[in-house]
Short mmCIF file of C-alpha atoms and ligand atoms in Angstrom, two decimals:
data_model
loop_
_atom_site.label_atom_id
_atom_site.label_comp_id
_atom_site.label_asym_id
_atom_site.label_seq_id
_atom_site.Cartn_x
_atom_site.Cartn_y
_atom_site.Cartn_z
CA UNK H 969 68.04 65.04 44.06
CA UNK H 970 68.20 64.09 47.44
CA UNK H 971 68.38 65.96 50.99
CA UNK H 972 67.54 65.83 54.53
CA UNK H 973 66.28 67.66 57.46
CA UNK H 974 65.14 67.38 61.05
CA UNK H 975 61.69 69.04 62.35
CA UNK H 976 62.31 69.84 66.20
CA UNK H 977 59.80 71.92 68.44
CA UNK H 978 58.55 72.73 71.76
CA UNK H 979 62.19 72.34 73.21
CA UNK H 980 61.02 74.46 76.27
CA UNK H 981 64.64 75.66 77.23
CA UNK H 982 64.43 76.68 80.59
CA UNK H 983 61.00 74.73 81.83
CA UNK H 984 61.06 72.75 84.95
CA UNK H 985 60.11 69.15 85.62
CA UNK H 986 56.68 68.81 87.60
CA UNK H 987 55.45 65.87 90.03
CA UNK H 988 59.29 65.06 90.25
CA UNK H 989 58.56 65.28 94.32
CA UNK H 990 56.19 62.20 93.90
CA UNK H 991 59.33 59.97 92.78
CA UNK H 992 62.29 58.81 95.10
CA UNK H 993 64.95 60.66 94.61
CA UNK H 994 68.95 59.95 95.32
CA UNK H 995 71.78 61.73 93.97
CA UNK H 996 72.01 59.46 90.55
CA UNK H 997 68.71 60.45 89.81
CA UNK H 998 68.71 63.75 91.15
CA UNK H 999 71.87 64.52 88.35
CA UNK H 1000 69.55 63.35 85.43
CA UNK H 1001 66.73 65.31 86.10
CA UNK H 1002 69.25 68.41 86.46
CA UNK H 1003 70.77 67.28 82.96
CA UNK H 1004 67.94 65.90 81.08
CA UNK H 1005 67.30 68.93 79.18
CA UNK H 1006 70.48 70.08 77.96
CA UNK H 1007 71.50 66.42 77.10
CA UNK H 1008 68.15 65.63 75.29
CA UNK H 1009 69.31 68.88 73.45
CA UNK H 1010 73.04 67.46 72.88
CA UNK H 1011 71.78 64.07 71.40
CA UNK H 1012 69.53 66.05 68.75
CA UNK H 1013 72.86 67.77 67.97
CA UNK H 1014 74.83 64.51 67.76
CA UNK H 1015 72.35 62.97 66.09
CA UNK H 1016 71.92 66.01 63.21
CA UNK H 1017 75.64 66.08 62.14
CA UNK H 1018 76.05 62.17 62.55
CA UNK H 1019 73.07 62.35 59.75
CA UNK H 1020 74.89 65.14 57.89
CA UNK H 1021 71.13 66.78 57.39
CA UNK H 1022 70.77 69.74 55.14
CA UNK H 1023 68.99 72.04 57.56
CA UNK H 1024 67.10 72.03 60.47
CA UNK H 1025 63.43 73.10 61.39
CA UNK H 1026 62.58 74.61 64.90
CA UNK H 1027 58.96 75.27 64.94
CA UNK H 1028 58.67 77.64 68.24
CA UNK H 1029 58.73 77.60 72.42
CA UNK H 1030 62.41 77.16 72.09
CA UNK H 1031 62.75 78.70 75.17
CA UNK H 1032 59.80 78.42 78.10
CA UNK H 1033 59.33 82.17 78.75
CA UNK H 1034 60.46 85.58 77.12
CA UNK H 1035 63.10 85.88 79.95
CA UNK H 1036 65.48 83.49 78.35
CA UNK H 1037 68.09 82.47 81.55
CA UNK H 1038 71.71 82.13 81.00
CA UNK H 1039 71.73 78.36 81.08
CA UNK H 1040 69.14 78.23 78.24
CA UNK H 1041 70.75 80.68 75.84
CA UNK H 1042 73.84 78.90 76.47
CA UNK H 1043 72.53 75.34 75.31
CA UNK H 1044 71.00 77.05 72.12
CA UNK H 1045 73.99 79.24 71.19
CA UNK H 1046 76.31 76.45 71.87
CA UNK H 1047 74.41 73.77 69.92
CA UNK H 1048 73.86 76.07 67.29
CA UNK H 1049 77.55 77.11 66.84
CA UNK H 1050 78.32 73.22 66.53
CA UNK H 1051 75.51 72.99 63.43
CA UNK H 1052 77.04 76.35 61.59
CA UNK H 1053 80.56 74.46 62.05
CA UNK H 1054 79.11 71.75 60.24
CA UNK H 1055 77.17 73.75 57.17
CA UNK H 1056 73.92 72.67 58.77
CA UNK H 1057 71.12 75.40 58.15
CA UNK H 1058 68.79 76.34 61.19
CA UNK H 1059 65.65 77.82 60.67
CA UNK H 1060 63.59 78.85 63.82
CA UNK H 1061 60.50 80.45 64.65
CA UNK H 1062 59.05 81.92 67.71
CA UNK H 1063 56.07 80.20 69.55
CA UNK H 1064 53.93 82.17 72.39
CA UNK H 1065 56.34 81.31 74.89
CA UNK H 1066 59.01 82.95 73.36
CA UNK H 1067 57.46 85.45 71.12
CA UNK H 1068 59.94 87.02 68.17
CA UNK H 1069 60.12 90.45 70.20
CA UNK H 1070 62.05 88.41 73.34
CA UNK H 1071 64.74 87.49 70.99
CA UNK H 1072 67.76 89.67 71.56
CA UNK H 1073 70.12 90.48 68.78
CA UNK H 1074 72.82 90.59 70.98
CA UNK H 1075 72.59 87.27 72.05
CA UNK H 1076 71.69 86.12 68.48
CA UNK H 1077 73.87 87.96 66.49
CA UNK H 1078 74.23 86.21 63.33
CA UNK H 1079 74.79 87.94 60.11
CA UNK H 1080 72.82 88.14 57.12
CA UNK H 1081 75.12 85.03 55.84
CA UNK H 1082 74.91 83.03 58.61
CA UNK H 1083 73.27 79.26 58.33
CA UNK H 1084 71.42 80.29 61.24
CA UNK H 1085 68.01 82.24 60.79
CA UNK H 1086 66.01 83.32 63.63
CA UNK H 1087 62.86 83.98 61.11
CA UNK H 1088 61.27 87.24 61.01
CA UNK H 1089 64.04 89.15 63.17
CA UNK H 1090 64.06 91.80 60.68
CA UNK H 1091 60.88 91.58 58.76
CA UNK H 1092 57.13 90.74 60.58
CA UNK H 1093 55.74 88.51 58.24
CA UNK H 1094 56.52 84.93 56.34
CA UNK H 1095 59.93 84.67 55.42
CA UNK H 1096 60.65 82.45 52.42
CA UNK H 1097 64.09 81.17 52.10
CA UNK H 1098 65.17 78.58 49.36
CA UNK H 1099 67.90 76.08 50.11
CA UNK H 1100 70.28 74.33 47.57
CA UNK H 1101 71.72 70.78 48.16
CA UNK H 1102 75.36 69.92 48.21
CA UNK H 1103 75.77 70.42 44.70
CA UNK H 1104 74.27 74.34 44.34
CA UNK H 1105 70.78 72.88 43.03
CA UNK H 1106 67.98 74.39 44.26
CA UNK H 1107 65.96 71.62 46.43
CA UNK H 1108 63.61 73.18 48.78
CA UNK H 1109 61.73 76.43 49.58
CA UNK H 1110 60.49 76.53 53.81
CA UNK H 1111 58.07 79.34 53.82
CA UNK H 1112 58.40 80.62 57.98
CA UNK H 1113 56.63 82.60 59.91
CA UNK H 1114 56.81 84.31 63.68
CA UNK H 1115 54.91 86.49 65.14
CA UNK H 1116 56.25 89.29 67.32
CA UNK H 1117 53.56 88.90 70.91
CA UNK H 1118 53.01 85.84 72.97
CA UNK H 1119 49.43 86.04 71.62
CA UNK H 1120 48.15 85.89 68.09
CA UNK H 1121 44.47 84.72 67.67
CA UNK H 1122 44.56 85.36 63.41
CA UNK H 1123 44.48 82.32 61.12
CA UNK H 1124 48.28 82.15 60.48
CA UNK H 1125 47.27 80.57 56.65
CA UNK H 1126 46.14 83.90 55.39
CA UNK H 1127 50.03 85.00 55.37
CA UNK H 1128 50.80 82.37 53.49
CA UNK H 1129 51.12 81.79 49.71
CA UNK H 1130 50.70 78.92 47.62
CA UNK H 1131 54.00 78.25 45.78
CA UNK H 1132 55.13 80.04 42.75
CA UNK H 1133 55.25 78.55 39.49
CA UNK H 1134 59.27 78.53 39.71
CA UNK H 1135 58.55 76.79 43.39
CA UNK H 1136 56.65 74.13 42.45
CA UNK H 1137 59.11 71.75 41.04
CA UNK H 1138 60.94 72.02 44.80
CA UNK H 1139 59.77 70.63 48.17
CA UNK H 1140 57.53 73.51 49.75
CA UNK H 1141 57.63 73.32 53.32
CA UNK H 1142 55.09 75.53 55.90
CA UNK H 1143 57.14 76.25 59.54
CA UNK H 1144 54.46 77.68 61.82
CA UNK H 1145 53.80 77.51 65.15
CA UNK H 1146 49.88 76.76 65.54
CA UNK H 1147 46.90 75.32 67.11
CA UNK H 1148 45.20 73.04 64.69
CA UNK H 1149 41.86 72.56 65.44
CA UNK H 1150 42.65 73.99 68.56
CA UNK H 1151 39.35 73.91 70.87
CA UNK H 1152 40.66 75.98 73.60
CA UNK H 1153 39.48 79.21 74.77
CA UNK H 1154 42.28 81.38 73.43
CA UNK H 1155 44.28 79.49 70.59
CA UNK H 1156 47.22 80.79 69.38
CA UNK H 1157 47.03 80.96 65.87
CA UNK H 1158 43.94 78.77 65.39
CA UNK H 1159 43.99 76.99 61.40
CA UNK H 1160 42.16 73.77 60.50
CA UNK H 1161 43.74 70.76 58.04
CA UNK H 1162 41.60 71.80 55.24
CA UNK H 1163 43.55 75.55 55.71
CA UNK H 1164 46.87 74.15 55.56
CA UNK H 1165 46.15 71.72 52.42
CA UNK H 1166 45.07 74.62 50.61
CA UNK H 1167 48.46 75.91 50.46
CA UNK H 1168 49.91 73.01 48.36
CA UNK H 1169 53.02 72.58 50.31
CA UNK H 1170 54.96 68.98 50.81
CA UNK H 1171 55.27 69.23 54.56
CA UNK H 1172 54.24 71.04 57.36
CA UNK H 1173 56.46 71.42 60.31
CA UNK H 1174 54.41 72.32 62.88
CA UNK H 1175 54.84 73.46 66.98
CA UNK H 1176 52.83 73.86 69.60
CA UNK H 1177 51.03 70.60 70.42
CA UNK H 1178 53.53 68.75 72.67
CA UNK H 1179 52.65 65.18 71.59
CA UNK H 1180 54.05 63.96 68.01
CA UNK H 1181 51.43 63.45 65.63
CA UNK H 1182 51.34 62.87 61.73
CA UNK H 1183 48.07 63.54 59.40
CA UNK H 1184 50.09 63.00 56.24
CA UNK H 1185 52.49 65.59 55.43
CA UNK H 1186 51.21 67.55 58.58
CA UNK H 1187 53.26 66.89 61.81
CA UNK H 1188 53.83 68.02 64.80
CA UNK H 1189 57.13 67.18 66.42
CA UNK H 1190 55.92 67.13 70.32
CA UNK H 1191 58.21 68.57 72.71
CA UNK H 1192 61.67 67.00 72.83
CA UNK H 1193 61.77 66.10 76.54
CA UNK H 1194 58.06 65.59 78.50
CA UNK H 1195 57.76 67.32 81.46
CA UNK H 1196 54.99 66.53 82.97
CA UNK H 1197 52.43 63.23 83.74
CA UNK H 1198 50.77 64.30 80.57
CA UNK H 1199 53.36 64.01 78.46
CA UNK H 1200 53.67 60.37 78.56
CA UNK H 1201 55.62 58.30 76.14
CA UNK H 1202 58.62 58.63 73.83
CA UNK H 1203 59.81 62.28 72.74
CA UNK H 1204 61.97 63.51 70.01
CA UNK H 1205 62.13 64.65 66.50
CA UNK H 1206 61.05 63.79 63.34
CA UNK H 1207 63.97 62.55 60.72
CA UNK H 1208 62.78 63.65 57.10
CA UNK H 1209 64.34 62.56 53.69
CA UNK H 1210 63.28 64.01 50.73
CA UNK H 1211 64.13 61.98 47.02
CA UNK H 1212 63.50 63.08 43.95
CA UNK H 1213 60.94 65.44 45.32
CA UNK H 1214 59.21 62.77 47.53
CA UNK H 1215 58.97 62.03 51.27
CA UNK H 1216 61.33 58.56 51.17
CA UNK H 1217 62.11 58.37 55.19
CA UNK H 1218 59.98 59.74 57.77
CA UNK H 1219 61.21 58.63 61.04
CA UNK H 1220 60.11 59.89 64.74
CA UNK H 1221 63.47 59.29 67.06
CA UNK H 1222 63.30 59.41 70.54
CA UNK H 1223 66.15 61.90 72.06
CA UNK H 1224 64.37 61.90 75.49
CA UNK H 1225 66.43 61.42 78.29
CA UNK H 1226 63.50 60.84 80.74
CA UNK H 1227 60.46 59.26 80.18
CA UNK H 1228 56.74 59.37 82.13
CA UNK H 1229 54.50 56.48 81.48
CA UNK H 1230 51.02 55.25 82.38
CA UNK H 1231 50.84 51.58 82.38
CA UNK H 1232 47.53 49.27 82.65
CA UNK H 1233 47.98 45.89 84.13
CA UNK H 1234 45.27 43.11 84.33
CA UNK H 1235 46.22 40.85 87.62
CA UNK H 1236 42.87 38.55 87.00
CA UNK H 1237 45.35 35.66 86.38
CA UNK H 1238 47.61 36.29 88.96
CA UNK H 1239 47.11 33.57 91.89
CA UNK H 1240 48.63 35.66 94.92
CA UNK H 1241 50.21 38.94 95.79
CA UNK H 1242 53.83 37.36 95.19
CA UNK H 1243 52.58 36.92 91.74
CA UNK H 1244 50.93 39.98 90.94
CA UNK H 1245 53.98 41.77 92.32
CA UNK H 1246 56.32 39.60 89.93
CA UNK H 1247 53.68 40.45 86.55
CA UNK H 1248 54.26 44.18 87.46
CA UNK H 1249 58.02 43.91 87.85
CA UNK H 1250 57.51 41.45 84.34
CA UNK H 1251 55.93 44.53 82.51
CA UNK H 1252 58.41 47.06 83.96
CA UNK H 1253 60.85 44.98 82.05
CA UNK H 1254 59.21 44.66 79.25
CA UNK H 1255 58.99 48.41 78.80
CA UNK H 1256 62.68 48.92 79.59
CA UNK H 1257 64.06 46.41 77.13
CA UNK H 1258 61.81 47.74 74.03
CA UNK H 1259 63.49 51.08 74.61
CA UNK H 1260 67.16 49.41 75.52
CA UNK H 1261 68.91 51.20 72.42
CA UNK H 1262 66.94 54.72 72.94
CA UNK H 1263 68.77 57.64 75.05
CA UNK H 1264 66.02 57.17 77.63
CA UNK H 1265 67.58 56.58 81.22
CA UNK H 1266 64.57 57.05 83.99
CA UNK H 1267 61.50 55.97 83.27
CA UNK H 1268 58.53 57.67 85.78
CA UNK H 1269 55.52 55.10 85.99
CA UNK H 1270 52.12 55.68 86.86
CA UNK H 1271 50.41 52.11 87.21
CA UNK H 1272 47.05 51.26 86.63
CA UNK H 1273 46.05 48.13 88.54
CA UNK H 1274 42.94 46.28 87.17
CA UNK H 1275 41.65 42.64 87.23
CA UNK H 1276 38.89 40.13 89.23
CA UNK H 1277 41.76 38.88 92.27
CA UNK H 1278 41.14 36.58 95.20
CA UNK H 1279 43.49 38.10 97.59
CA UNK H 1280 41.78 41.86 96.99
CA UNK H 1281 42.17 42.89 100.62
CA UNK H 1282 45.86 42.53 100.61
CA UNK H 1283 45.93 44.79 97.62
CA UNK H 1284 46.58 47.78 99.97
CA UNK H 1285 49.11 50.71 100.70
CA UNK H 1286 51.37 48.45 102.57
CA UNK H 1287 51.71 46.54 99.21
CA UNK H 1288 52.14 50.02 97.33
CA UNK H 1289 54.95 51.07 99.41
CA UNK H 1290 57.04 47.33 98.63
CA UNK H 1291 56.52 47.57 95.33
CA UNK H 1292 57.61 50.85 94.94
CA UNK H 1293 60.80 49.69 96.39
CA UNK H 1294 61.15 45.98 94.64
CA UNK H 1295 60.84 48.00 91.25
CA UNK H 1296 63.36 50.58 92.21
CA UNK H 1297 65.73 47.68 93.08
CA UNK H 1298 64.67 45.39 90.33
CA UNK H 1299 65.36 48.21 87.82
CA UNK H 1300 68.43 49.18 89.23
CA UNK H 1301 67.08 52.44 89.56
CA UNK H 1302 65.80 52.87 85.67
CA UNK H 1303 62.04 52.88 87.14
CA UNK H 1304 60.02 54.80 89.64
CA UNK H 1305 56.49 54.49 90.51
CA UNK H 1306 54.89 57.46 91.73
CA UNK H 1307 51.21 56.27 92.00
CA UNK H 1308 49.54 53.05 91.79
CA UNK H 1309 45.70 53.43 91.21
CA UNK H 1310 43.92 50.40 92.38
CA UNK H 1311 41.15 49.61 89.89
CA UNK H 1312 41.09 45.87 90.72
CA UNK H 1313 37.92 44.13 91.89
CA UNK H 1314 37.70 41.32 94.64
CA UNK H 1315 37.10 38.07 92.55
CA UNK H 1316 33.49 37.21 93.79
CA UNK H 1317 32.05 33.89 93.14
CA UNK H 1318 28.46 34.95 92.45
CA UNK H 1319 27.13 31.08 93.38
CA UNK H 1320 28.29 31.47 96.89
CA UNK H 1321 27.24 34.89 97.24
CA UNK H 1322 23.84 34.40 95.51
CA UNK H 1323 23.39 31.12 98.27
CA UNK H 1324 24.36 33.07 101.04
CA UNK H 1325 21.77 32.84 104.21
CA UNK H 1326 23.49 35.97 105.98
CA UNK H 1327 24.36 39.28 104.67
CA UNK H 1328 26.02 38.84 101.93
CA UNK H 1329 22.72 37.01 100.17
CA UNK H 1330 20.70 39.45 101.32
CA UNK H 1331 22.55 42.40 99.94
CA UNK H 1332 22.99 40.73 96.38
CA UNK H 1333 19.41 39.94 96.53
CA UNK H 1334 18.00 43.61 97.09
CA UNK H 1335 20.12 45.24 94.78
CA UNK H 1336 18.98 42.88 91.60
CA UNK H 1337 15.49 44.62 92.43
CA UNK H 1338 15.25 47.33 90.16
CA UNK H 1339 12.78 49.27 91.60
CA UNK H 1340 14.32 49.30 94.86
CA UNK H 1341 17.81 50.41 93.46
CA UNK H 1342 15.88 53.34 91.82
CA UNK H 1343 14.30 53.98 95.31
CA UNK H 1344 17.30 54.37 96.66
CA UNK H 1345 19.22 56.37 94.28
CA UNK H 1346 16.51 58.94 94.39
CA UNK H 1347 16.57 59.54 97.87
CA UNK H 1348 20.57 59.85 97.83
CA UNK H 1349 20.53 61.70 94.40
CA UNK H 1350 18.03 64.40 96.74
CA UNK H 1351 21.20 65.12 98.95
CA UNK H 1352 23.62 65.74 95.62
CA UNK H 1353 20.81 67.31 93.90
CA UNK H 1354 23.07 70.60 94.12
CA UNK H 1355 26.15 68.83 92.34
CA UNK H 1356 24.06 67.22 90.14
CA UNK H 1357 22.52 70.71 89.18
CA UNK H 1358 25.99 72.36 88.77
CA UNK H 1359 26.86 69.66 86.41
CA UNK H 1360 24.07 71.43 83.95
CA UNK H 1361 23.70 67.41 82.27
CA UNK H 1362 21.33 67.37 79.09
CA UNK H 1363 18.63 64.25 79.25
CA UNK H 1364 21.17 61.57 77.53
CA UNK H 1365 24.41 63.13 80.01
CA UNK H 1366 22.16 62.49 82.96
CA UNK H 1367 20.86 59.08 82.00
CA UNK H 1368 24.86 57.82 81.59
CA UNK H 1369 25.67 59.76 85.23
CA UNK H 1370 22.97 57.79 86.77
CA UNK H 1371 23.86 54.62 85.37
CA UNK H 1372 27.09 55.00 85.65
CA UNK H 1373 26.70 55.53 89.72
CA UNK H 1374 24.20 52.79 89.98
CA UNK H 1375 26.88 50.31 88.27
CA UNK H 1376 29.62 51.13 90.52
CA UNK H 1377 27.25 51.32 93.41
CA UNK H 1378 26.58 47.54 92.46
CA UNK H 1379 29.96 46.24 91.99
CA UNK H 1380 31.05 48.06 94.93
CA UNK H 1381 28.30 45.72 96.83
CA UNK H 1382 29.31 42.40 95.06
CA UNK H 1383 32.84 43.03 96.06
CA UNK H 1384 31.87 43.54 99.23
CA UNK H 1385 29.60 40.73 99.50
CA UNK H 1386 32.42 38.73 97.99
CA UNK H 1387 34.73 39.62 101.07
CA UNK H 1388 32.28 39.11 103.42
CA UNK H 1389 31.69 35.37 101.87
CA UNK H 1390 35.38 34.84 101.86
CA UNK H 1391 35.94 36.25 105.42
CA UNK H 1392 33.00 33.72 106.65
CA UNK H 1393 34.84 30.44 104.31
CA UNK H 1394 38.17 31.14 106.08
CA UNK H 1395 36.47 31.38 109.51
CA UNK H 1396 35.06 28.05 109.17
MN1 LIG V 2836 53.64 76.87 72.12
#
């Protein structure tokens, strides 16, 4: 007995990308932005057909809102039709963005015998489906749950049942849109890992959280296509193959066309500003080539620069503008940098600063004196007293806050001393 399925979730058809204004735009990238969702969705459909999977689980938030726009409905309907033609079954549940009540029978007119199931469309809770393999043997049980409204704050597990005796030899799957160990104010269908474990299923196809994750058999597929700077990294689907009742393949497969990334680059070992530009380019080239065989066509990258460098004062806006153009050219418009965060520091030669007889040496020696530092801090903290009180720190948090401020200020002072010394050396 063997079968395979795809777990996909949070497709959010109709959801716009955010923060694109920060990226350069031209006719080629505009076209990518416009077609990305549609193409990511079609990548998934093509993959399902090529792999001849037995069924597909769609774990909610297929649409971004209850008001399904025409384009989004068309994308979904055409995709589902292709799957139906191939005899691939689809089980789709509602999420908090596309509640069950929003699924109109006129749009999704699939009859009882259809391979496409919008779960709970007729009944309210816990639909159960038995799936057969190509030879007609029973292989899996899908326990699926959808909710009528956009908010639902009960634990969904109480609507599920552990497998019946005759189902125990089959592969049991829980399909639900839920907030696992959610910390938010208004969690949607909140539950814990332990609640799910107790149900004794073999796989949980969850939706709601947009970053893909896997804790054994409990998995979030994540959103199909990242749409903002928080949704970094690869996005796609989970492909699962089951042989003799056990998962034999469990793979995440990227399907995204546009990808947000954050990268840290340490400039410590670069000799000058050109070397740093080349190092940034090397990192971007690496990022692109690592994902060469994937569907991704455009990388939107936020770069965080760290390390201590001699040419500290050359890392400025002019350099950033230059880098953005340089990367766009070198990557043949496959990569855009949205933001460069400058966390570099001047490579301060402490010995030179220490022995400096001018301002730099003076400042350096002064900030080694703990009493002096505390005195300055106390005077300054009086003026930001309101802010500190508003933060409502406990003792430990306050001490952490204080030492962080002092350390950062000290660091800035030392950097400044380094710059002063460097200037003096240059001038002499
Ligand atoms: Mn959701």
